[in-house]
Tab-separated table of C-alpha atoms in Angstrom:
chain	number	residue	atom	x	y	z
A	503	UNK	CA	23.617	-62.964	9.639
A	504	UNK	CA	22.134	-59.435	9.610
A	505	UNK	CA	20.624	-58.201	12.865
A	506	UNK	CA	16.869	-57.855	12.689
A	507	UNK	CA	15.297	-54.487	13.570
A	508	UNK	CA	11.851	-53.429	14.659
A	509	UNK	CA	9.672	-52.430	11.755
A	510	UNK	CA	6.581	-50.259	11.663
A	511	UNK	CA	3.957	-50.464	8.944
A	512	UNK	CA	1.038	-48.146	8.224
A	513	UNK	CA	-1.549	-50.453	6.724
A	514	UNK	CA	-4.863	-49.928	5.071
A	515	UNK	CA	-7.998	-49.556	7.159
A	516	UNK	CA	-6.046	-47.329	9.627
A	517	UNK	CA	-4.054	-50.171	11.170
A	518	UNK	CA	-0.622	-49.657	12.678
A	519	UNK	CA	1.563	-52.817	12.688
A	520	UNK	CA	4.634	-53.085	14.883
A	521	UNK	CA	6.949	-55.949	13.912
A	522	UNK	CA	9.301	-56.867	16.759
A	523	UNK	CA	12.231	-59.328	16.078
A	524	UNK	CA	12.055	-62.633	17.968
A	525	UNK	CA	15.023	-64.173	19.882
A	526	UNK	CA	17.359	-65.930	17.366
A	527	UNK	CA	17.756	-68.893	19.762
A	528	UNK	CA	14.017	-69.444	19.760
A	529	UNK	CA	14.030	-69.321	15.964
A	530	UNK	CA	16.456	-72.315	15.832
A	531	UNK	CA	14.909	-74.265	18.705
A	532	UNK	CA	11.226	-73.854	18.036
A	533	UNK	CA	11.210	-72.705	14.399
A	534	UNK	CA	9.116	-69.615	15.130
A	535	UNK	CA	8.797	-66.686	12.732
A	536	UNK	CA	11.357	-63.900	12.694
A	537	UNK	CA	8.929	-61.224	13.907
A	538	UNK	CA	6.149	-60.871	16.427
A	539	UNK	CA	3.382	-58.750	14.914
A	540	UNK	CA	1.286	-56.328	16.991
A	541	UNK	CA	-1.639	-54.689	15.163
A	542	UNK	CA	-3.226	-51.516	16.546
A	543	UNK	CA	-6.514	-50.207	15.136
A	544	UNK	CA	-7.141	-46.417	15.070
A	545	UNK	CA	-9.527	-44.057	13.352
A	546	UNK	CA	-6.670	-42.676	11.264
A	547	UNK	CA	-2.935	-43.361	10.887
A	548	UNK	CA	-0.395	-41.386	8.830
A	549	UNK	CA	3.288	-40.494	8.682
A	550	UNK	CA	4.506	-36.971	9.459
A	551	UNK	CA	8.145	-35.822	9.275
A	552	UNK	CA	9.614	-39.185	10.258
A	553	UNK	CA	6.987	-39.882	12.923
A	554	UNK	CA	3.608	-41.577	12.899
A	555	UNK	CA	0.490	-39.733	14.015
A	556	UNK	CA	-2.573	-41.651	15.124
A	557	UNK	CA	-6.082	-40.361	15.716
A	558	UNK	CA	-8.737	-41.843	17.942
A	559	UNK	CA	-12.036	-40.212	18.937
A	560	UNK	CA	-10.794	-36.907	17.563
A	561	UNK	CA	-7.591	-36.903	19.653
A	562	UNK	CA	-4.020	-37.312	18.428
A	563	UNK	CA	-1.017	-39.261	19.644
A	564	UNK	CA	2.511	-39.861	18.298
A	565	UNK	CA	4.771	-42.864	17.649
A	566	UNK	CA	8.397	-42.821	16.556
A	567	UNK	CA	9.750	-44.853	13.619
A	568	UNK	CA	10.572	-47.767	15.956
A	569	UNK	CA	6.964	-48.116	17.106
A	570	UNK	CA	7.513	-46.495	20.485
A	571	UNK	CA	4.638	-44.325	21.646
A	572	UNK	CA	6.090	-40.892	22.491
A	573	UNK	CA	2.923	-38.907	23.137
A	574	UNK	CA	-0.365	-40.254	24.517
A	575	UNK	CA	-3.565	-39.933	22.489
A	576	UNK	CA	-5.038	-36.819	24.122
A	577	UNK	CA	-4.066	-33.811	22.006
A	578	UNK	CA	-6.119	-31.707	19.592
A	579	UNK	CA	-3.084	-30.929	17.440
A	580	UNK	CA	0.586	-31.927	17.255
A	581	UNK	CA	3.240	-29.979	15.374
A	582	UNK	CA	6.539	-31.755	14.795
A	583	UNK	CA	9.755	-29.711	15.016
A	584	UNK	CA	13.437	-30.600	14.950
A	585	UNK	CA	13.799	-30.092	18.701
A	586	UNK	CA	10.454	-31.426	19.880
A	587	UNK	CA	6.678	-31.333	19.579
A	588	UNK	CA	4.241	-28.469	20.128
A	589	UNK	CA	0.978	-29.974	21.326
A	590	UNK	CA	-2.399	-28.311	21.838
A	591	UNK	CA	-4.911	-29.585	24.359
A	592	UNK	CA	-7.996	-27.428	24.831
A	593	UNK	CA	-6.899	-23.830	25.398
A	594	UNK	CA	-3.357	-24.805	26.375
A	595	UNK	CA	-0.272	-25.621	24.343
A	596	UNK	CA	2.694	-27.591	25.683
A	597	UNK	CA	6.113	-28.468	24.331
A	598	UNK	CA	7.571	-31.963	24.591
A	599	UNK	CA	11.137	-33.013	23.943
A	600	UNK	CA	11.994	-35.708	21.442
A	601	UNK	CA	11.910	-38.349	24.170
A	602	UNK	CA	8.367	-37.330	25.150
A	603	UNK	CA	9.271	-35.479	28.352
A	604	UNK	CA	7.458	-32.172	28.987
A	605	UNK	CA	9.480	-28.943	28.924
A	606	UNK	CA	6.999	-26.887	30.958
A	607	UNK	CA	4.872	-27.408	34.033
A	608	UNK	CA	1.090	-27.735	33.896
A	609	UNK	CA	0.463	-24.036	34.701
A	610	UNK	CA	2.170	-22.878	31.475
A	611	UNK	CA	0.795	-22.635	27.942
A	612	UNK	CA	2.993	-22.040	24.892
A	613	UNK	CA	1.713	-19.023	22.909
A	614	UNK	CA	4.433	-18.990	20.231
A	615	UNK	CA	7.393	-21.214	19.371
A	616	UNK	CA	10.359	-20.172	17.261
A	617	UNK	CA	12.140	-23.434	16.429
A	618	UNK	CA	15.098	-21.817	14.657
A	619	UNK	CA	16.255	-20.167	17.896
A	620	UNK	CA	14.698	-22.466	20.501
A	621	UNK	CA	12.616	-19.567	21.851
A	622	UNK	CA	9.191	-19.791	23.466
A	623	UNK	CA	6.596	-17.167	24.237
A	624	UNK	CA	4.743	-18.742	27.139
A	625	UNK	CA	1.691	-17.855	29.215
A	626	UNK	CA	1.683	-18.462	32.999
A	627	UNK	CA	-1.867	-18.941	34.261
A	628	UNK	CA	-1.055	-17.925	37.854
A	629	UNK	CA	0.907	-14.681	37.239
A	630	UNK	CA	-0.327	-11.070	37.016
A	631	UNK	CA	1.990	-10.407	34.066
A	632	UNK	CA	1.614	-13.814	32.457
A	633	UNK	CA	3.758	-13.601	29.323
A	634	UNK	CA	7.444	-14.451	29.211
A	635	UNK	CA	10.021	-15.057	26.510
A	636	UNK	CA	11.988	-18.213	27.368
A	637	UNK	CA	14.843	-20.153	25.805
A	638	UNK	CA	15.631	-23.877	25.902
A	639	UNK	CA	19.258	-24.551	26.845
A	640	UNK	CA	20.661	-28.045	27.153
A	641	UNK	CA	17.408	-29.721	28.014
A	642	UNK	CA	16.119	-27.111	30.490
A	643	UNK	CA	14.344	-23.780	30.229
A	644	UNK	CA	15.711	-20.510	31.588
A	645	UNK	CA	13.822	-17.257	31.844
A	646	UNK	CA	15.529	-14.890	29.433
A	647	UNK	CA	13.694	-11.681	30.172
A	648	UNK	CA	11.116	-10.039	32.397
A	649	UNK	CA	7.422	-10.956	32.354
A	650	UNK	CA	4.960	-9.093	30.086
A	651	UNK	CA	1.217	-8.577	29.844
A	652	UNK	CA	0.724	-8.050	26.083
A	653	UNK	CA	2.408	-8.715	22.762
A	654	UNK	CA	2.106	-7.909	19.065
A	655	UNK	CA	2.996	-10.635	16.586
A	656	UNK	CA	4.266	-9.435	13.206
A	657	UNK	CA	5.587	-11.533	10.300
A	658	UNK	CA	9.236	-10.729	11.063
A	659	UNK	CA	9.229	-9.557	14.682
A	660	UNK	CA	7.561	-9.892	18.058
A	661	UNK	CA	7.020	-6.956	20.431
A	662	UNK	CA	6.240	-7.431	24.122
A	663	UNK	CA	5.232	-4.846	26.693
A	664	UNK	CA	4.603	-4.627	30.429
A	665	UNK	CA	2.044	-2.176	31.827
A	666	UNK	CA	2.282	1.395	30.570
A	667	UNK	CA	6.020	1.261	30.042
A	668	UNK	CA	7.005	2.906	26.736
A	669	UNK	CA	9.875	0.443	26.355
A	670	UNK	CA	9.205	-2.848	24.575
A	671	UNK	CA	11.192	-6.011	24.077
A	672	UNK	CA	11.584	-6.751	20.375
A	673	UNK	CA	12.514	-10.173	19.044
A	674	UNK	CA	13.664	-10.236	15.426
A	675	UNK	CA	12.439	-13.496	13.886
A	676	UNK	CA	14.914	-13.286	11.004
A	677	UNK	CA	18.120	-12.698	12.958
A	678	UNK	CA	17.129	-13.907	16.415
A	679	UNK	CA	18.264	-10.611	17.937
A	680	UNK	CA	16.547	-9.471	21.132
A	681	UNK	CA	16.651	-5.764	21.988
A	682	UNK	CA	14.763	-3.057	23.853
A	683	UNK	CA	12.965	-0.412	21.800
A	684	UNK	CA	11.154	2.828	22.662
A	685	UNK	CA	7.510	3.043	21.558
A	686	UNK	CA	4.523	5.358	21.612
A	687	UNK	CA	0.910	4.158	21.344
A	688	UNK	CA	-1.923	5.984	19.562
A	689	UNK	CA	-5.372	4.656	20.416
A	690	UNK	CA	-7.560	3.824	23.390
A	691	UNK	CA	-5.113	1.482	25.075
A	692	UNK	CA	-2.382	-1.071	24.609
A	693	UNK	CA	-4.823	-3.888	23.881
A	694	UNK	CA	-6.778	-1.702	21.458
A	695	UNK	CA	-3.964	0.408	19.996
A	696	UNK	CA	-4.504	1.895	16.574
A	697	UNK	CA	-0.907	2.818	15.787
A	698	UNK	CA	2.460	2.232	17.435
A	699	UNK	CA	5.683	4.064	16.640
A	700	UNK	CA	8.837	2.343	17.849
A	701	UNK	CA	12.469	3.409	17.750
A	702	UNK	CA	15.561	1.249	17.704
A	703	UNK	CA	19.037	2.757	17.396
A	704	UNK	CA	17.546	6.102	16.297
A	705	UNK	CA	15.582	4.441	13.504
A	706	UNK	CA	11.787	4.502	13.500
A	707	UNK	CA	9.128	1.996	12.526
A	708	UNK	CA	5.332	2.197	12.448
A	709	UNK	CA	2.743	-0.481	13.165
A	710	UNK	CA	-0.978	-0.170	12.384
A	711	UNK	CA	-3.901	-2.206	13.566
A	712	UNK	CA	-6.299	-3.710	11.027
A	713	UNK	CA	-9.220	-5.335	12.784
A	714	UNK	CA	-7.686	-7.752	15.273
A	715	UNK	CA	-4.354	-7.961	13.451
A	716	UNK	CA	-1.336	-5.667	13.351
A	717	UNK	CA	0.694	-4.791	10.302
A	718	UNK	CA	4.047	-3.047	10.054
A	719	UNK	CA	3.794	-0.398	7.346
A	720	UNK	CA	7.100	1.418	7.916
A	721	UNK	CA	10.225	-0.526	8.809
A	722	UNK	CA	13.169	1.032	10.690
A	723	UNK	CA	15.697	2.761	8.470
A	724	UNK	CA	13.207	4.310	6.034
A	725	UNK	CA	12.708	7.625	7.855
A	726	UNK	CA	14.446	9.707	10.507
A	727	UNK	CA	11.188	10.573	12.278
A	728	UNK	CA	7.517	9.565	12.101
A	729	UNK	CA	4.679	11.759	13.343
A	730	UNK	CA	1.242	10.202	13.910
A	731	UNK	CA	-1.651	12.484	14.861
A	732	UNK	CA	-0.048	15.611	13.352
A	733	UNK	CA	-2.280	15.296	10.287
A	734	UNK	CA	-6.038	14.915	10.091
A	735	UNK	CA	-7.640	11.642	11.161
A	736	UNK	CA	-10.524	9.649	9.693
A	737	UNK	CA	-13.071	7.210	11.096
A	738	UNK	CA	-12.281	3.542	10.520
A	739	UNK	CA	-13.088	0.258	12.292
A	740	UNK	CA	-15.318	2.234	14.671
A	741	UNK	CA	-12.327	4.258	15.875
A	742	UNK	CA	-10.297	7.192	14.646
A	743	UNK	CA	-7.246	6.227	12.584
A	744	UNK	CA	-4.652	8.575	11.161
A	745	UNK	CA	-4.776	8.071	7.402
A	746	UNK	CA	-1.885	10.397	6.640
A	747	UNK	CA	1.415	10.213	8.501
A	748	UNK	CA	4.097	12.870	8.416
A	749	UNK	CA	7.629	11.479	7.967
A	750	UNK	CA	11.066	13.053	7.799
A	751	UNK	CA	14.127	12.025	5.781
A	752	UNK	CA	17.408	13.959	5.473
A	753	UNK	CA	15.819	16.923	7.215
A	754	UNK	CA	12.899	17.169	4.765
A	755	UNK	CA	9.268	16.297	5.489
A	756	UNK	CA	6.821	14.209	3.465
A	757	UNK	CA	3.564	12.273	3.932
A	758	UNK	CA	2.626	8.597	3.589
A	759	UNK	CA	-0.799	7.002	3.900
A	760	UNK	CA	-1.702	4.230	6.352
A	761	UNK	CA	-0.616	1.621	3.819
A	762	UNK	CA	2.892	3.118	3.708
A	763	UNK	CA	2.384	4.544	0.203
A	764	UNK	CA	4.130	7.860	-0.379
A	765	UNK	CA	1.647	10.680	-0.921
A	766	UNK	CA	4.085	13.577	-0.673
A	767	UNK	CA	7.815	12.916	-1.122
A	768	UNK	CA	10.240	14.167	1.518
A	769	UNK	CA	11.088	17.419	-0.281
A	770	UNK	CA	9.529	20.051	1.971
A	771	UNK	CA	10.648	22.056	4.984
A	772	UNK	CA	7.353	21.615	6.802
A	773	UNK	CA	3.895	20.121	6.251
A	774	UNK	CA	0.769	21.099	8.168
A	775	UNK	CA	-2.913	20.271	7.889
A	776	UNK	CA	-5.640	22.816	8.625
A	777	UNK	CA	-9.335	22.226	9.213
A	778	UNK	CA	-10.523	24.474	6.379
A	779	UNK	CA	-7.525	24.327	4.039
A	780	UNK	CA	-6.281	20.739	4.117
A	781	UNK	CA	-2.589	19.928	3.769
A	782	UNK	CA	-0.215	22.853	3.180
A	783	UNK	CA	3.448	22.271	2.279
A	784	UNK	CA	6.239	24.780	2.958
A	785	UNK	CA	9.426	25.124	0.948
A	786	UNK	CA	11.919	28.008	0.780
A	787	UNK	CA	9.434	30.378	2.408
A	788	UNK	CA	6.643	29.526	-0.074
A	789	UNK	CA	3.449	27.526	0.389
A	790	UNK	CA	1.778	24.888	-1.765
A	791	UNK	CA	-1.413	22.821	-1.711
A	792	UNK	CA	-1.673	19.047	-1.607
A	793	UNK	CA	-4.732	18.042	-3.615
A	794	UNK	CA	-5.853	15.122	-5.767
A	795	UNK	CA	-2.779	13.060	-4.816
A	796	UNK	CA	-0.301	15.710	-5.923
A	797	UNK	CA	1.168	18.995	-4.737
A	798	UNK	CA	0.222	22.114	-6.632
A	799	UNK	CA	3.065	24.553	-7.346
A	800	UNK	CA	4.768	25.542	-4.105
A	801	UNK	CA	4.888	29.203	-5.104
A	802	UNK	CA	2.347	31.055	-2.981
A	803	UNK	CA	3.062	33.603	-0.268
A	804	UNK	CA	-0.232	32.863	1.509
A	805	UNK	CA	-3.169	30.480	1.150
A	806	UNK	CA	-6.469	31.561	2.642
A	807	UNK	CA	-9.978	30.271	3.314
A	808	UNK	CA	-11.491	27.929	0.763
A	809	UNK	CA	-14.991	27.564	-0.737
A	810	UNK	CA	-16.752	24.656	-2.444
A	811	UNK	CA	-18.321	24.850	-5.881
A	812	UNK	CA	-19.791	21.770	-7.580
A	813	UNK	CA	-17.452	19.409	-5.754
A	814	UNK	CA	-14.394	21.581	-6.322
A	815	UNK	CA	-12.491	23.277	-3.556
A	816	UNK	CA	-11.332	26.847	-4.148
A	817	UNK	CA	-8.460	28.620	-2.417
A	818	UNK	CA	-7.760	32.338	-2.197
A	819	UNK	CA	-4.004	32.711	-2.723
A	820	UNK	CA	-1.390	35.444	-2.702
A	821	UNK	CA	1.546	35.293	-5.120
A	822	UNK	CA	4.184	38.015	-5.363
A	823	UNK	CA	1.860	40.432	-3.540
A	824	UNK	CA	-1.142	39.839	-5.849
A	825	UNK	CA	-4.299	37.872	-5.050
A	826	UNK	CA	-6.499	35.429	-6.917
A	827	UNK	CA	-8.348	32.114	-6.591
A	828	UNK	CA	-7.219	28.620	-7.682
A	829	UNK	CA	-9.340	25.477	-7.849
A	830	UNK	CA	-8.736	21.997	-6.469
A	831	UNK	CA	-8.598	19.871	-9.650
A	832	UNK	CA	-4.993	18.652	-9.477
A	833	UNK	CA	-3.522	21.488	-11.558
A	834	UNK	CA	-2.832	25.172	-10.916
A	835	UNK	CA	-5.940	26.463	-12.683
A	836	UNK	CA	-7.086	29.936	-11.770
A	837	UNK	CA	-10.729	30.686	-11.001
A	838	UNK	CA	-9.946	34.351	-10.433
A	839	UNK	CA	-6.728	35.602	-12.080
A	840	UNK	CA	-3.902	36.320	-9.653
A	841	UNK	CA	-3.679	40.025	-10.459
A	842	UNK	CA	-5.720	41.844	-7.819
A	843	UNK	CA	-4.729	43.838	-4.757
A	844	UNK	CA	-7.226	41.862	-2.659
A	845	UNK	CA	-9.787	39.057	-3.024
A	846	UNK	CA	-12.576	38.387	-0.506
A	847	UNK	CA	-15.111	35.622	-0.054
A	848	UNK	CA	-18.374	37.579	-0.321
A	849	UNK	CA	-20.877	35.665	1.818
A	850	UNK	CA	-19.998	32.346	0.164
A	851	UNK	CA	-21.718	33.435	-3.063
A	852	UNK	CA	-18.730	34.673	-5.033
A	853	UNK	CA	-15.475	36.593	-4.909
A	854	UNK	CA	-15.097	40.339	-4.467
A	855	UNK	CA	-11.897	41.654	-6.054
A	856	UNK	CA	-10.073	44.964	-5.571
A	857	UNK	CA	-7.987	46.716	-8.204
A	858	UNK	CA	-6.833	50.349	-7.921
A	859	UNK	CA	-9.121	50.713	-4.875
A	860	UNK	CA	-12.177	49.779	-6.970
A	861	UNK	CA	-14.281	46.671	-6.404
A	862	UNK	CA	-15.445	44.035	-8.880
A	863	UNK	CA	-17.102	40.632	-8.601
A	864	UNK	CA	-16.683	37.034	-9.869
A	865	UNK	CA	-19.153	34.209	-9.342
A	866	UNK	CA	-17.932	30.827	-8.016
A	867	UNK	CA	-17.502	29.418	-11.520
A	868	UNK	CA	-14.935	32.121	-12.296
A	869	UNK	CA	-17.203	34.244	-14.503
A	870	UNK	CA	-16.632	37.971	-14.082
A	871	UNK	CA	-19.950	39.651	-13.217
A	872	UNK	CA	-18.736	43.193	-12.530
A	873	UNK	CA	-15.578	44.967	-13.562
A	874	UNK	CA	-13.657	46.661	-10.705
A	875	UNK	CA	-15.436	50.017	-11.059
A	876	UNK	CA	-17.291	50.349	-7.768
A	877	UNK	CA	-16.493	51.567	-4.281
A	878	UNK	CA	-18.691	49.017	-2.565
A	879	UNK	CA	-20.085	45.525	-3.389
A	880	UNK	CA	-22.081	43.150	-1.216
A	881	UNK	CA	-23.759	39.924	-2.342
A	882	UNK	CA	-27.279	39.260	-1.102
A	883	UNK	CA	-30.065	36.710	-1.692
A	884	UNK	CA	-33.877	36.812	-1.725
A	885	UNK	CA	-34.646	34.365	1.085
A	886	UNK	CA	-37.819	33.010	-0.549
A	887	UNK	CA	-36.801	32.614	-4.196
A	888	UNK	CA	-33.007	32.227	-3.595
A	889	UNK	CA	-32.370	34.767	-6.354
A	890	UNK	CA	-28.926	36.324	-5.954
A	891	UNK	CA	-28.223	40.035	-6.345
A	892	UNK	CA	-25.302	42.371	-5.836
A	893	UNK	CA	-25.607	45.556	-3.847
A	894	UNK	CA	-23.210	48.045	-5.417
A	895	UNK	CA	-22.173	51.534	-4.382
A	896	UNK	CA	-20.210	54.484	-5.684
A	897	UNK	CA	-19.022	57.522	-3.796
A	898	UNK	CA	-20.604	60.852	-4.655
A	899	UNK	CA	-18.851	63.578	-2.756
A	900	UNK	CA	-19.045	62.767	0.937
A	901	UNK	CA	-21.843	60.240	0.504
A	902	UNK	CA	-22.203	56.875	-1.255
A	903	UNK	CA	-24.977	56.029	-3.688
A	904	UNK	CA	-26.100	52.413	-3.938
A	905	UNK	CA	-28.062	50.259	-6.348
A	906	UNK	CA	-28.736	46.626	-7.235
A	907	UNK	CA	-27.593	44.351	-10.082
A	908	UNK	CA	-28.541	40.765	-10.789
A	909	UNK	CA	-25.973	37.992	-11.134
A	910	UNK	CA	-25.617	38.693	-14.817
A	911	UNK	CA	-24.480	42.262	-14.168
A	912	UNK	CA	-27.761	43.845	-15.288
A	913	UNK	CA	-28.790	46.968	-13.343
A	914	UNK	CA	-32.013	46.278	-11.431
A	915	UNK	CA	-32.018	49.395	-9.231
A	916	UNK	CA	-30.023	52.436	-10.432
A	917	UNK	CA	-27.075	53.633	-8.341
A	918	UNK	CA	-28.973	56.640	-7.048
A	919	UNK	CA	-30.168	55.821	-3.547
A	920	UNK	CA	-28.957	56.221	0.011
A	921	UNK	CA	-29.905	52.655	0.854
A	922	UNK	CA	-31.552	49.599	-0.695
A	923	UNK	CA	-33.012	46.601	1.151
A	924	UNK	CA	-34.228	43.254	-0.201
A	925	UNK	CA	-37.535	42.217	1.404
A	926	UNK	CA	-39.395	39.109	0.316
A	927	UNK	CA	-39.504	39.450	-3.470
A	928	UNK	CA	-39.184	43.244	-3.649
A	929	UNK	CA	-36.560	45.908	-3.033
A	930	UNK	CA	-37.178	48.918	-0.768
A	931	UNK	CA	-35.159	51.994	-1.708
A	932	UNK	CA	-34.491	55.197	0.206
A	933	UNK	CA	-33.495	58.593	-1.202
A	934	UNK	CA	-33.496	62.224	-0.051
A	935	UNK	CA	-37.153	62.429	-1.047
A	936	UNK	CA	-38.390	59.343	0.738
A	937	UNK	CA	-38.933	55.603	0.298
A	938	UNK	CA	-39.914	53.680	-2.818
A	939	UNK	CA	-40.398	50.073	-3.966
A	940	UNK	CA	-38.949	48.063	-6.873
A	941	UNK	CA	-39.764	44.564	-8.114
A	942	UNK	CA	-37.013	41.950	-8.447
A	943	UNK	CA	-37.114	42.511	-12.202
A	944	UNK	CA	-36.331	46.237	-11.787
A	945	UNK	CA	-39.842	47.647	-12.260
A	946	UNK	CA	-40.646	50.653	-10.039
A	947	UNK	CA	-43.778	49.811	-8.036
A	948	UNK	CA	-43.880	52.861	-5.733
A	949	UNK	CA	-42.134	56.181	-6.284
A	950	UNK	CA	-39.697	57.340	-3.644
A	951	UNK	CA	-41.904	60.003	-2.062
A	952	UNK	CA	-43.289	58.065	0.943
A	953	UNK	CA	-42.160	58.575	4.519
A	954	UNK	CA	-41.843	54.826	5.205
A	955	UNK	CA	-42.369	51.429	3.603
A	956	UNK	CA	-42.349	48.314	5.817
A	957	UNK	CA	-43.027	44.698	5.009
A	958	UNK	CA	-46.043	43.130	6.777
A	959	UNK	CA	-46.176	39.813	4.901
A	960	UNK	CA	-44.376	38.422	1.853
A	961	UNK	CA	-46.462	40.472	-0.572
A	962	UNK	CA	-47.990	43.123	1.711
A	963	UNK	CA	-46.288	46.396	2.661
A	964	UNK	CA	-47.293	49.115	5.127
A	965	UNK	CA	-46.915	52.512	3.452
A	966	UNK	CA	-46.755	55.736	5.515
A	967	UNK	CA	-47.100	59.386	4.550
A	968	UNK	CA	-47.724	62.487	6.732
A	969	UNK	CA	-48.534	60.330	9.773
A	970	UNK	CA	-51.152	58.213	8.014
A	971	UNK	CA	-50.826	54.598	6.824
A	972	UNK	CA	-52.158	52.379	4.124
A	973	UNK	CA	-51.229	48.996	2.566
A	974	UNK	CA	-49.795	48.046	-0.820
A	975	UNK	CA	-50.374	44.527	-2.178
A	976	UNK	CA	-47.618	43.580	-4.679
A	977	UNK	CA	-49.457	40.623	-6.227
A	978	UNK	CA	-52.223	43.009	-7.401
A	979	UNK	CA	-49.780	45.869	-7.908
A	980	UNK	CA	-52.133	48.306	-6.131
A	981	UNK	CA	-52.872	50.043	-2.833
A	982	UNK	CA	-55.483	47.851	-1.125
A	983	UNK	CA	-55.816	50.156	1.906
A	984	UNK	CA	-55.843	53.925	1.309
A	985	UNK	CA	-53.333	56.043	3.224
A	986	UNK	CA	-55.679	57.547	5.829
A	987	UNK	CA	-55.343	55.386	8.953
A	988	UNK	CA	-53.281	55.845	12.080
A	989	UNK	CA	-51.995	52.246	11.717
A	990	UNK	CA	-52.391	49.266	9.413
A	991	UNK	CA	-51.683	45.646	10.341
A	992	UNK	CA	-53.113	42.098	10.197
A	993	UNK	CA	-54.805	40.308	13.095
A	994	UNK	CA	-54.200	36.725	14.254
A	995	UNK	CA	-56.723	35.429	11.767
A	996	UNK	CA	-54.833	37.099	8.927
A	997	UNK	CA	-57.418	39.848	8.353
A	998	UNK	CA	-56.161	43.239	7.330
A	999	UNK	CA	-57.442	46.110	9.476
A	1000	UNK	CA	-56.956	49.786	10.295
A	1001	UNK	CA	-57.147	50.772	13.964
A	1002	UNK	CA	-59.010	54.100	13.638
A	1003	UNK	CA	-61.666	53.387	12.687
A	1004	UNK	CA	-61.559	49.548	12.910
A	1005	UNK	CA	-62.564	47.852	9.683
A	1006	UNK	CA	-62.059	44.553	7.875
A	1007	UNK	CA	-60.870	44.813	4.329
A	1008	UNK	CA	-61.233	41.662	2.166
A	1009	UNK	CA	-58.062	40.714	0.253
């Protein structure tokens, strides 16, 4: 006769039945049934990995396959593992052996459990450094390592740290190896770190923070060195994060972004980032530009200050001793041909070039305005109308004669004067004979035989001759005050007057 065994049934309507065999002697004497049936009613009953979970009033308990209750009904969650059960109750997690006995005392909460290796990351509520990595050995728990105050959980590893120590304990979830690693934190603190570089056996890895989670973007063995903070940073998540990281492989330097994607391959001797230039790469004594996700030809001797034009970034470069300008559009396209002895940024309006000691001019689009024929060029702007002009000069003996051209190269003021000055919407000129006045279109308004011409308002000029003064009004193109007064000015009310004798002159 086969021996009867206890049976457990999960019935409908969330009923758990436990069938216990009766005594065989009683079966023959009294003719009772083979089993005694005990029915237990719960809110929910289901099987899980060879065990039976029951739920009552939102709490969970656990029975084994023989109907024995292993865990009382008091837990919020129960995870079943080969070596035991990880149970959550409120803000604490505990681990129970297969027989239902607790592994830890009541002052300990299990943060992480690694069933493959029998390792626990536990939290002690009564310790200053509350975290510890512990291992279960033969039914008891031994402290494997020192206590920690913070940890970073990654998909394939766990890093723990105590205080401001740069050394961390690293647990490899794939191999189970536990080792000490060196690390450096970039951010406002260990609990709010933005980036962490760690080194193990002279191999470097990099971890970045994304919100409240950490992600390993460079694993050890990819690069010989990693440099965070060497390149420019950007604002992200309310903090500053490096979005380009310099890396080194086989003695050569490259750049990756904060997703680990290679931006610049490790082909260069050195890589630096400058505030006004961006990223510059160095190779065999030459320099190159990193722009639009690629490196322009690394063939320049020098790369100088840049300008912006319609969203493009321009760079003054030197190649084989000659200067020019290239634009930031992902290819080596020249704005100003690389053939001049010098190129200068002329007040942010255009480029002054030098060839055979003569000066020429290009606008920001690369259009040549003036051939290199002049000894002097300076860009200038009418402050009211924003019209741009070029002040040009040529040497005449020991002196220099100057004039004005517009931005199309048209002569506005002939190159015949000692000095020219843009005032309002007009141009004051000075020669050996005296001062004169030109309009912005190049029309001569006053001949150059006055002792002085000074601007009073936008369209009003004080004109002096032989110690007497008058006023010239450019909108009417006439002298509104004759030159016979000791001084001419406007009062606080805007009225034009002469001091001797005093008089009001309607405009």
